Amino acid sequence: MKSTLMISLGLALALQATAQADVTSAYNANKQGDFPKAAEYIEKALNDPKAVTKEKTWRYRGDIYLNIASSPEINAQFPNAVALCKESYFKSLEIDTKKEWEQENTAGLGSLQALVLAAASKQYEGSDFCGAFSNFGVASEISARFGIIDSVAIYNGAYCAERCGKMEEALAGYS
């Protein structure tokens, strides 16, 4: 009985150390500019129940996917980087009840918003209205998270939705 308890305790500690090691490895790979490896580590860490309850796991994930979304040569390998980045920072803000890392998460979301607005402008100029609609939507969601109504992003998103043939979304935006 005693040996079973000791084995269980040892296994639990080893699993916790593995999750922490993945988060640390993700952080280090991100700092070194190896964003694909960082993404691999952070996604692996999310399989651990303890890691998903920690604010820093989600903040690091947001930082990693922000770097991926900002890197044209890597971004193509991760087409959902913007969505994962936004989701991660939102989750980090939700978990950070003491608001210890609010400034870092807010800065990350601000950088993501600037990135998607720049992409939306280029897409609009290139007549990729469906892509621009999507990016204006992300920018609007980020503003809404902070209680701000970004009427410019909403209007431009509605216009792009109309040009893209998404009339319901266009009407919702114009409303």
Short mmCIF file of N, CA, C and O in Angstrom, two decimals, residues 36-144:
data_model
loop_
_atom_site.label_atom_id
_atom_site.label_comp_id
_atom_site.label_asym_id
_atom_site.label_seq_id
_atom_site.Cartn_x
_atom_site.Cartn_y
_atom_site.Cartn_z
N PRO A 36 8.12 27.63 -34.74
CA PRO A 36 7.44 26.34 -34.91
C PRO A 36 7.70 25.38 -33.75
O PRO A 36 6.80 24.69 -33.29
N LYS A 37 8.92 25.35 -33.26
CA LYS A 37 9.26 24.48 -32.13
C LYS A 37 8.55 24.97 -30.87
O LYS A 37 8.06 24.17 -30.07
N ALA A 38 8.49 26.28 -30.70
CA ALA A 38 7.79 26.85 -29.54
C ALA A 38 6.32 26.46 -29.57
O ALA A 38 5.74 26.10 -28.54
N ALA A 39 5.72 26.52 -30.75
CA ALA A 39 4.31 26.15 -30.89
C ALA A 39 4.11 24.67 -30.56
O ALA A 39 3.14 24.30 -29.90
N GLU A 40 5.04 23.85 -30.99
CA GLU A 40 4.97 22.41 -30.70
C GLU A 40 5.00 22.17 -29.18
O GLU A 40 4.19 21.41 -28.65
N TYR A 41 5.92 22.83 -28.49
CA TYR A 41 6.02 22.66 -27.04
C TYR A 41 4.78 23.17 -26.31
O TYR A 41 4.29 22.53 -25.40
N ILE A 42 4.29 24.34 -26.71
CA ILE A 42 3.17 24.92 -25.96
C ILE A 42 1.89 24.13 -26.19
O ILE A 42 1.09 23.96 -25.28
N GLU A 43 1.71 23.60 -27.39
CA GLU A 43 0.52 22.77 -27.64
C GLU A 43 0.61 21.47 -26.85
O GLU A 43 -0.40 20.98 -26.35
N LYS A 44 1.81 20.93 -26.72
CA LYS A 44 2.01 19.72 -25.92
C LYS A 44 1.70 20.01 -24.44
O LYS A 44 1.08 19.20 -23.76
N ALA A 45 2.09 21.18 -23.98
CA ALA A 45 1.83 21.56 -22.58
C ALA A 45 0.33 21.67 -22.29
O ALA A 45 -0.11 21.42 -21.17
N LEU A 46 -0.45 22.03 -23.31
CA LEU A 46 -1.89 22.19 -23.09
C LEU A 46 -2.61 20.87 -22.84
O LEU A 46 -3.78 20.87 -22.47
N ASN A 47 -1.91 19.75 -23.02
CA ASN A 47 -2.50 18.45 -22.71
C ASN A 47 -2.45 18.15 -21.21
O ASN A 47 -3.03 17.19 -20.76
N ASP A 48 -1.75 18.98 -20.46
CA ASP A 48 -1.64 18.78 -19.03
C ASP A 48 -2.70 19.61 -18.30
O ASP A 48 -2.78 20.82 -18.51
N PRO A 49 -3.50 18.98 -17.45
CA PRO A 49 -4.56 19.71 -16.74
C PRO A 49 -4.06 20.87 -15.88
O PRO A 49 -4.75 21.87 -15.74
N LYS A 50 -2.85 20.74 -15.32
CA LYS A 50 -2.33 21.84 -14.50
C LYS A 50 -1.87 23.01 -15.36
O LYS A 50 -2.05 24.17 -15.00
N ALA A 51 -1.26 22.71 -16.50
CA ALA A 51 -0.74 23.77 -17.36
C ALA A 51 -1.87 24.64 -17.91
O ALA A 51 -1.69 25.86 -18.03
N VAL A 52 -3.01 24.06 -18.22
CA VAL A 52 -4.10 24.84 -18.80
C VAL A 52 -4.76 25.77 -17.79
O VAL A 52 -5.49 26.68 -18.18
N THR A 53 -4.47 25.59 -16.53
CA THR A 53 -5.05 26.48 -15.51
C THR A 53 -4.12 27.63 -15.16
O THR A 53 -4.48 28.48 -14.36
N LYS A 54 -2.94 27.65 -15.77
CA LYS A 54 -1.96 28.70 -15.45
C LYS A 54 -1.99 29.81 -16.50
O LYS A 54 -1.94 29.56 -17.69
N GLU A 55 -2.01 31.01 -16.02
CA GLU A 55 -2.07 32.20 -16.89
C GLU A 55 -0.88 32.24 -17.83
O GLU A 55 -1.03 32.53 -19.02
N LYS A 56 0.31 31.93 -17.32
CA LYS A 56 1.50 32.09 -18.16
C LYS A 56 1.50 31.14 -19.34
O LYS A 56 2.05 31.47 -20.39
N THR A 57 0.88 29.98 -19.21
CA THR A 57 0.80 29.04 -20.34
C THR A 57 0.08 29.72 -21.50
O THR A 57 0.54 29.68 -22.65
N TRP A 58 -1.03 30.35 -21.19
CA TRP A 58 -1.83 31.00 -22.24
C TRP A 58 -1.16 32.26 -22.77
O TRP A 58 -1.21 32.54 -23.97
N ARG A 59 -0.51 33.01 -21.89
CA ARG A 59 0.19 34.23 -22.33
C ARG A 59 1.36 33.86 -23.25
O ARG A 59 1.55 34.48 -24.30
N TYR A 60 2.12 32.84 -22.87
CA TYR A 60 3.22 32.39 -23.72
C TYR A 60 2.68 31.91 -25.06
O TYR A 60 3.27 32.17 -26.11
N ARG A 61 1.56 31.20 -25.03
CA ARG A 61 0.96 30.72 -26.28
C ARG A 61 0.56 31.91 -27.16
O ARG A 61 0.80 31.92 -28.37
N GLY A 62 -0.02 32.94 -26.54
CA GLY A 62 -0.36 34.15 -27.30
C GLY A 62 0.88 34.80 -27.90
O GLY A 62 0.87 35.19 -29.07
N ASP A 63 1.94 34.90 -27.11
CA ASP A 63 3.19 35.49 -27.61
C ASP A 63 3.76 34.69 -28.79
O ASP A 63 4.22 35.26 -29.78
N ILE A 64 3.71 33.37 -28.66
CA ILE A 64 4.25 32.51 -29.72
C ILE A 64 3.46 32.69 -31.01
O ILE A 64 4.04 32.91 -32.08
N TYR A 65 2.14 32.64 -30.91
CA TYR A 65 1.33 32.75 -32.13
C TYR A 65 1.32 34.17 -32.68
O TYR A 65 1.15 34.36 -33.88
N LEU A 66 1.56 35.17 -31.85
CA LEU A 66 1.73 36.53 -32.35
C LEU A 66 2.99 36.62 -33.19
O LEU A 66 2.99 37.20 -34.28
N ASN A 67 4.07 36.01 -32.72
CA ASN A 67 5.31 35.98 -33.49
C ASN A 67 5.14 35.22 -34.80
O ASN A 67 5.67 35.61 -35.83
N ILE A 68 4.39 34.13 -34.75
CA ILE A 68 4.14 33.36 -35.97
C ILE A 68 3.31 34.17 -36.95
O ILE A 68 3.63 34.24 -38.15
N ALA A 69 2.25 34.81 -36.46
CA ALA A 69 1.39 35.61 -37.33
C ALA A 69 2.14 36.80 -37.93
O ALA A 69 1.84 37.24 -39.03
N SER A 70 3.14 37.29 -37.21
CA SER A 70 3.93 38.44 -37.67
C SER A 70 5.03 38.05 -38.64
O SER A 70 5.66 38.92 -39.24
N SER A 71 5.28 36.76 -38.78
CA SER A 71 6.39 36.28 -39.60
C SER A 71 5.86 35.71 -40.92
O SER A 71 5.35 34.59 -40.94
N PRO A 72 5.99 36.45 -42.03
CA PRO A 72 5.44 35.98 -43.31
C PRO A 72 5.96 34.62 -43.75
O PRO A 72 5.21 33.83 -44.32
N GLU A 73 7.22 34.31 -43.46
CA GLU A 73 7.76 33.03 -43.92
C GLU A 73 7.26 31.85 -43.10
O GLU A 73 7.23 30.73 -43.59
N ILE A 74 6.81 32.06 -41.88
CA ILE A 74 6.30 30.97 -41.04
C ILE A 74 4.78 30.96 -41.00
O ILE A 74 4.16 29.91 -40.84
N ASN A 75 4.18 32.10 -41.17
CA ASN A 75 2.73 32.24 -41.05
C ASN A 75 1.96 31.27 -41.94
O ASN A 75 0.91 30.75 -41.55
N ALA A 76 2.47 30.99 -43.12
CA ALA A 76 1.78 30.09 -44.05
C ALA A 76 1.63 28.68 -43.48
O ALA A 76 0.67 27.98 -43.80
N GLN A 77 2.57 28.26 -42.63
CA GLN A 77 2.51 26.94 -42.01
C GLN A 77 1.45 26.88 -40.90
O GLN A 77 1.05 25.80 -40.48
N PHE A 78 1.03 28.04 -40.41
CA PHE A 78 0.09 28.13 -39.29
C PHE A 78 -1.06 29.08 -39.68
O PHE A 78 -1.13 30.22 -39.19
N PRO A 79 -1.96 28.63 -40.54
CA PRO A 79 -3.02 29.53 -41.03
C PRO A 79 -3.98 30.02 -39.94
O PRO A 79 -4.65 31.02 -40.12
N ASN A 80 -4.01 29.35 -38.80
CA ASN A 80 -4.90 29.76 -37.72
C ASN A 80 -4.16 30.50 -36.60
O ASN A 80 -4.67 30.62 -35.49
N ALA A 81 -2.99 31.01 -36.89
CA ALA A 81 -2.16 31.68 -35.87
C ALA A 81 -2.88 32.87 -35.24
O ALA A 81 -2.82 33.07 -34.02
N VAL A 82 -3.57 33.67 -36.05
CA VAL A 82 -4.26 34.85 -35.51
C VAL A 82 -5.35 34.43 -34.54
O VAL A 82 -5.46 34.97 -33.43
N ALA A 83 -6.15 33.45 -34.91
CA ALA A 83 -7.23 32.98 -34.04
C ALA A 83 -6.68 32.38 -32.75
O ALA A 83 -7.21 32.64 -31.66
N LEU A 84 -5.60 31.60 -32.84
CA LEU A 84 -5.00 31.00 -31.65
C LEU A 84 -4.38 32.07 -30.74
O LEU A 84 -4.46 31.97 -29.52
N CYS A 85 -3.80 33.07 -31.34
CA CYS A 85 -3.21 34.17 -30.58
C CYS A 85 -4.30 34.91 -29.79
O CYS A 85 -4.18 35.11 -28.58
N LYS A 86 -5.36 35.28 -30.48
CA LYS A 86 -6.47 36.01 -29.84
C LYS A 86 -7.08 35.17 -28.73
O LYS A 86 -7.26 35.65 -27.60
N GLU A 87 -7.36 33.91 -29.02
CA GLU A 87 -7.94 33.00 -28.03
C GLU A 87 -7.04 32.88 -26.81
O GLU A 87 -7.52 32.88 -25.66
N SER A 88 -5.75 32.80 -27.03
CA SER A 88 -4.80 32.61 -25.93
C SER A 88 -4.75 33.83 -25.01
O SER A 88 -4.77 33.69 -23.79
N TYR A 89 -4.65 35.01 -25.60
CA TYR A 89 -4.62 36.22 -24.77
C TYR A 89 -5.94 36.42 -24.03
O TYR A 89 -5.95 36.84 -22.87
N PHE A 90 -7.05 36.13 -24.68
CA PHE A 90 -8.35 36.24 -24.01
C PHE A 90 -8.40 35.29 -22.81
O PHE A 90 -8.87 35.66 -21.73
N LYS A 91 -7.94 34.07 -23.01
CA LYS A 91 -7.94 33.07 -21.93
C LYS A 91 -7.00 33.50 -20.81
O LYS A 91 -7.32 33.36 -19.63
N SER A 92 -5.86 34.04 -21.15
CA SER A 92 -4.90 34.51 -20.16
C SER A 92 -5.51 35.63 -19.31
O SER A 92 -5.37 35.63 -18.08
N LEU A 93 -6.20 36.56 -19.95
CA LEU A 93 -6.86 37.63 -19.21
C LEU A 93 -7.94 37.08 -18.28
O LEU A 93 -8.13 37.58 -17.17
N GLU A 94 -8.64 36.07 -18.74
CA GLU A 94 -9.70 35.45 -17.94
C GLU A 94 -9.11 34.77 -16.69
O GLU A 94 -9.67 34.89 -15.60
N ILE A 95 -8.01 34.08 -16.85
CA ILE A 95 -7.39 33.35 -15.73
C ILE A 95 -6.70 34.30 -14.76
O ILE A 95 -6.67 34.05 -13.56
N ASP A 96 -6.18 35.40 -15.25
CA ASP A 96 -5.42 36.35 -14.44
C ASP A 96 -6.36 37.22 -13.61
O ASP A 96 -6.51 38.41 -13.85
N THR A 97 -7.00 36.61 -12.62
CA THR A 97 -7.99 37.33 -11.81
C THR A 97 -7.36 38.45 -10.98
O THR A 97 -8.05 39.41 -10.64
N LYS A 98 -6.09 38.34 -10.66
CA LYS A 98 -5.41 39.38 -9.88
C LYS A 98 -4.86 40.50 -10.77
O LYS A 98 -4.29 41.46 -10.28
N LYS A 99 -5.01 40.32 -12.06
CA LYS A 99 -4.57 41.31 -13.05
C LYS A 99 -3.07 41.62 -12.96
O LYS A 99 -2.63 42.73 -13.23
N GLU A 100 -2.29 40.59 -12.63
CA GLU A 100 -0.84 40.77 -12.53
C GLU A 100 -0.18 40.91 -13.90
O GLU A 100 0.87 41.53 -14.01
N TRP A 101 -0.78 40.30 -14.92
CA TRP A 101 -0.18 40.29 -16.25
C TRP A 101 -1.09 40.98 -17.27
O TRP A 101 -0.94 40.79 -18.46
N GLU A 102 -2.01 41.78 -16.78
CA GLU A 102 -2.97 42.46 -17.66
C GLU A 102 -2.28 43.35 -18.69
O GLU A 102 -2.65 43.35 -19.86
N GLN A 103 -1.27 44.06 -18.28
CA GLN A 103 -0.57 44.97 -19.19
C GLN A 103 0.09 44.20 -20.33
O GLN A 103 0.00 44.61 -21.49
N GLU A 104 0.73 43.07 -20.03
CA GLU A 104 1.39 42.27 -21.06
C GLU A 104 0.37 41.67 -22.03
O GLU A 104 0.58 41.66 -23.25
N ASN A 105 -0.74 41.17 -21.48
CA ASN A 105 -1.78 40.59 -22.33
C ASN A 105 -2.44 41.65 -23.20
O ASN A 105 -2.70 41.42 -24.38
N THR A 106 -2.68 42.81 -22.62
CA THR A 106 -3.28 43.91 -23.37
C THR A 106 -2.34 44.38 -24.48
O THR A 106 -2.78 44.65 -25.60
N ALA A 107 -1.07 44.46 -24.18
CA ALA A 107 -0.08 44.86 -25.20
C ALA A 107 -0.04 43.83 -26.33
O ALA A 107 0.03 44.19 -27.51
N GLY A 108 -0.09 42.55 -25.99
CA GLY A 108 -0.11 41.50 -27.01
C GLY A 108 -1.33 41.61 -27.90
O GLY A 108 -1.24 41.51 -29.13
N LEU A 109 -2.49 41.85 -27.29
CA LEU A 109 -3.71 42.02 -28.08
C LEU A 109 -3.65 43.28 -28.94
O LEU A 109 -4.14 43.29 -30.07
N GLY A 110 -3.03 44.34 -28.42
CA GLY A 110 -2.86 45.56 -29.21
C GLY A 110 -1.98 45.32 -30.42
O GLY A 110 -2.27 45.80 -31.52
N SER A 111 -0.91 44.55 -30.23
CA SER A 111 -0.04 44.21 -31.36
C SER A 111 -0.77 43.35 -32.38
O SER A 111 -0.62 43.55 -33.59
N LEU A 112 -1.57 42.41 -31.90
CA LEU A 112 -2.35 41.57 -32.81
C LEU A 112 -3.36 42.41 -33.58
O LEU A 112 -3.53 42.24 -34.79
N GLN A 113 -4.00 43.33 -32.89
CA GLN A 113 -4.98 44.19 -33.56
C GLN A 113 -4.32 45.03 -34.65
O GLN A 113 -4.85 45.15 -35.76
N ALA A 114 -3.17 45.60 -34.36
CA ALA A 114 -2.44 46.37 -35.38
C ALA A 114 -2.07 45.49 -36.57
O ALA A 114 -2.18 45.91 -37.73
N LEU A 115 -1.66 44.27 -36.28
CA LEU A 115 -1.28 43.32 -37.33
C LEU A 115 -2.48 43.00 -38.24
O LEU A 115 -2.36 43.03 -39.46
N VAL A 116 -3.63 42.69 -37.65
CA VAL A 116 -4.79 42.31 -38.47
C VAL A 116 -5.36 43.52 -39.21
O VAL A 116 -5.87 43.37 -40.33
N LEU A 117 -5.27 44.70 -38.63
CA LEU A 117 -5.75 45.89 -39.35
C LEU A 117 -4.86 46.20 -40.55
O LEU A 117 -5.36 46.58 -41.61
N ALA A 118 -3.55 46.02 -40.39
CA ALA A 118 -2.64 46.22 -41.53
C ALA A 118 -2.92 45.18 -42.61
O ALA A 118 -2.95 45.51 -43.81
N ALA A 119 -3.13 43.94 -42.20
CA ALA A 119 -3.45 42.88 -43.17
C ALA A 119 -4.77 43.16 -43.87
O ALA A 119 -4.90 42.97 -45.08
N ALA A 120 -5.77 43.63 -43.11
CA ALA A 120 -7.08 43.94 -43.69
C ALA A 120 -6.96 45.05 -44.73
O ALA A 120 -7.60 44.98 -45.78
N SER A 121 -6.15 46.05 -44.44
CA SER A 121 -5.96 47.15 -45.40
C SER A 121 -5.34 46.65 -46.70
O SER A 121 -5.79 47.01 -47.79
N LYS A 122 -4.32 45.80 -46.58
CA LYS A 122 -3.69 45.24 -47.78
C LYS A 122 -4.65 44.35 -48.54
O LYS A 122 -4.69 44.38 -49.78
N GLN A 123 -5.43 43.56 -47.82
CA GLN A 123 -6.40 42.69 -48.48
C GLN A 123 -7.47 43.52 -49.19
O GLN A 123 -7.88 43.20 -50.30
N TYR A 124 -7.90 44.59 -48.55
CA TYR A 124 -8.90 45.47 -49.15
C TYR A 124 -8.35 46.08 -50.45
O TYR A 124 -9.02 46.08 -51.48
N GLU A 125 -7.13 46.59 -50.38
CA GLU A 125 -6.51 47.19 -51.56
C GLU A 125 -6.33 46.18 -52.68
O GLU A 125 -6.37 46.53 -53.85
N GLY A 126 -6.12 44.91 -52.32
CA GLY A 126 -5.96 43.84 -53.30
C GLY A 126 -7.27 43.19 -53.69
O GLY A 126 -7.28 42.14 -54.33
N SER A 127 -8.38 43.77 -53.27
CA SER A 127 -9.73 43.26 -53.55
C SER A 127 -10.01 41.88 -52.96
O SER A 127 -10.87 41.16 -53.43
N ASP A 128 -9.29 41.52 -51.90
CA ASP A 128 -9.59 40.29 -51.16
C ASP A 128 -10.55 40.68 -50.03
O ASP A 128 -10.17 40.75 -48.86
N PHE A 129 -11.79 40.92 -50.40
CA PHE A 129 -12.77 41.43 -49.44
C PHE A 129 -13.14 40.41 -48.38
O PHE A 129 -13.42 40.77 -47.24
N CYS A 130 -13.14 39.13 -48.73
CA CYS A 130 -13.46 38.09 -47.74
C CYS A 130 -12.38 38.02 -46.66
O CYS A 130 -12.68 37.91 -45.48
N GLY A 131 -11.12 38.09 -47.06
CA GLY A 131 -10.02 38.09 -46.10
C GLY A 131 -10.04 39.35 -45.24
O GLY A 131 -9.84 39.29 -44.02
N ALA A 132 -10.30 40.49 -45.87
CA ALA A 132 -10.36 41.75 -45.13
C ALA A 132 -11.51 41.73 -44.13
O ALA A 132 -11.36 42.18 -42.98
N PHE A 133 -12.64 41.17 -44.53
CA PHE A 133 -13.80 41.06 -43.63
C PHE A 133 -13.41 40.29 -42.38
O PHE A 133 -13.72 40.70 -41.26
N SER A 134 -12.73 39.18 -42.55
CA SER A 134 -12.31 38.35 -41.42
C SER A 134 -11.38 39.13 -40.48
O SER A 134 -11.56 39.11 -39.26
N ASN A 135 -10.40 39.82 -41.03
CA ASN A 135 -9.46 40.56 -40.20
C ASN A 135 -10.09 41.77 -39.51
O ASN A 135 -9.77 42.06 -38.36
N PHE A 136 -11.00 42.46 -40.20
CA PHE A 136 -11.71 43.56 -39.54
C PHE A 136 -12.54 43.01 -38.37
O PHE A 136 -12.69 43.66 -37.33
N GLY A 137 -13.07 41.81 -38.54
CA GLY A 137 -13.83 41.17 -37.47
C GLY A 137 -12.99 40.88 -36.25
O GLY A 137 -13.42 41.09 -35.11
N VAL A 138 -11.78 40.39 -36.46
CA VAL A 138 -10.86 40.11 -35.34
C VAL A 138 -10.53 41.43 -34.62
O VAL A 138 -10.54 41.48 -33.38
N ALA A 139 -10.25 42.47 -35.37
CA ALA A 139 -9.92 43.77 -34.77
C ALA A 139 -11.10 44.28 -33.93
O ALA A 139 -10.90 44.79 -32.82
N SER A 140 -12.29 44.10 -34.45
CA SER A 140 -13.49 44.53 -33.73
C SER A 140 -13.69 43.72 -32.45
O SER A 140 -14.06 44.27 -31.40
N GLU A 141 -13.44 42.41 -32.50
CA GLU A 141 -13.56 41.55 -31.31
C GLU A 141 -12.58 41.97 -30.22
O GLU A 141 -12.93 41.95 -29.04
N ILE A 142 -11.38 42.31 -30.62
CA ILE A 142 -10.37 42.73 -29.64
C ILE A 142 -10.82 44.01 -28.96
O ILE A 142 -10.75 44.13 -27.74
N SER A 143 -11.31 44.96 -29.73
CA SER A 143 -11.80 46.21 -29.13
C SER A 143 -12.96 45.94 -28.18
O SER A 143 -13.02 46.49 -27.08
N ALA A 144 -13.88 45.08 -28.62
CA ALA A 144 -15.05 44.76 -27.80
C ALA A 144 -14.66 44.13 -26.48
O ALA A 144 -15.32 44.33 -25.46
#
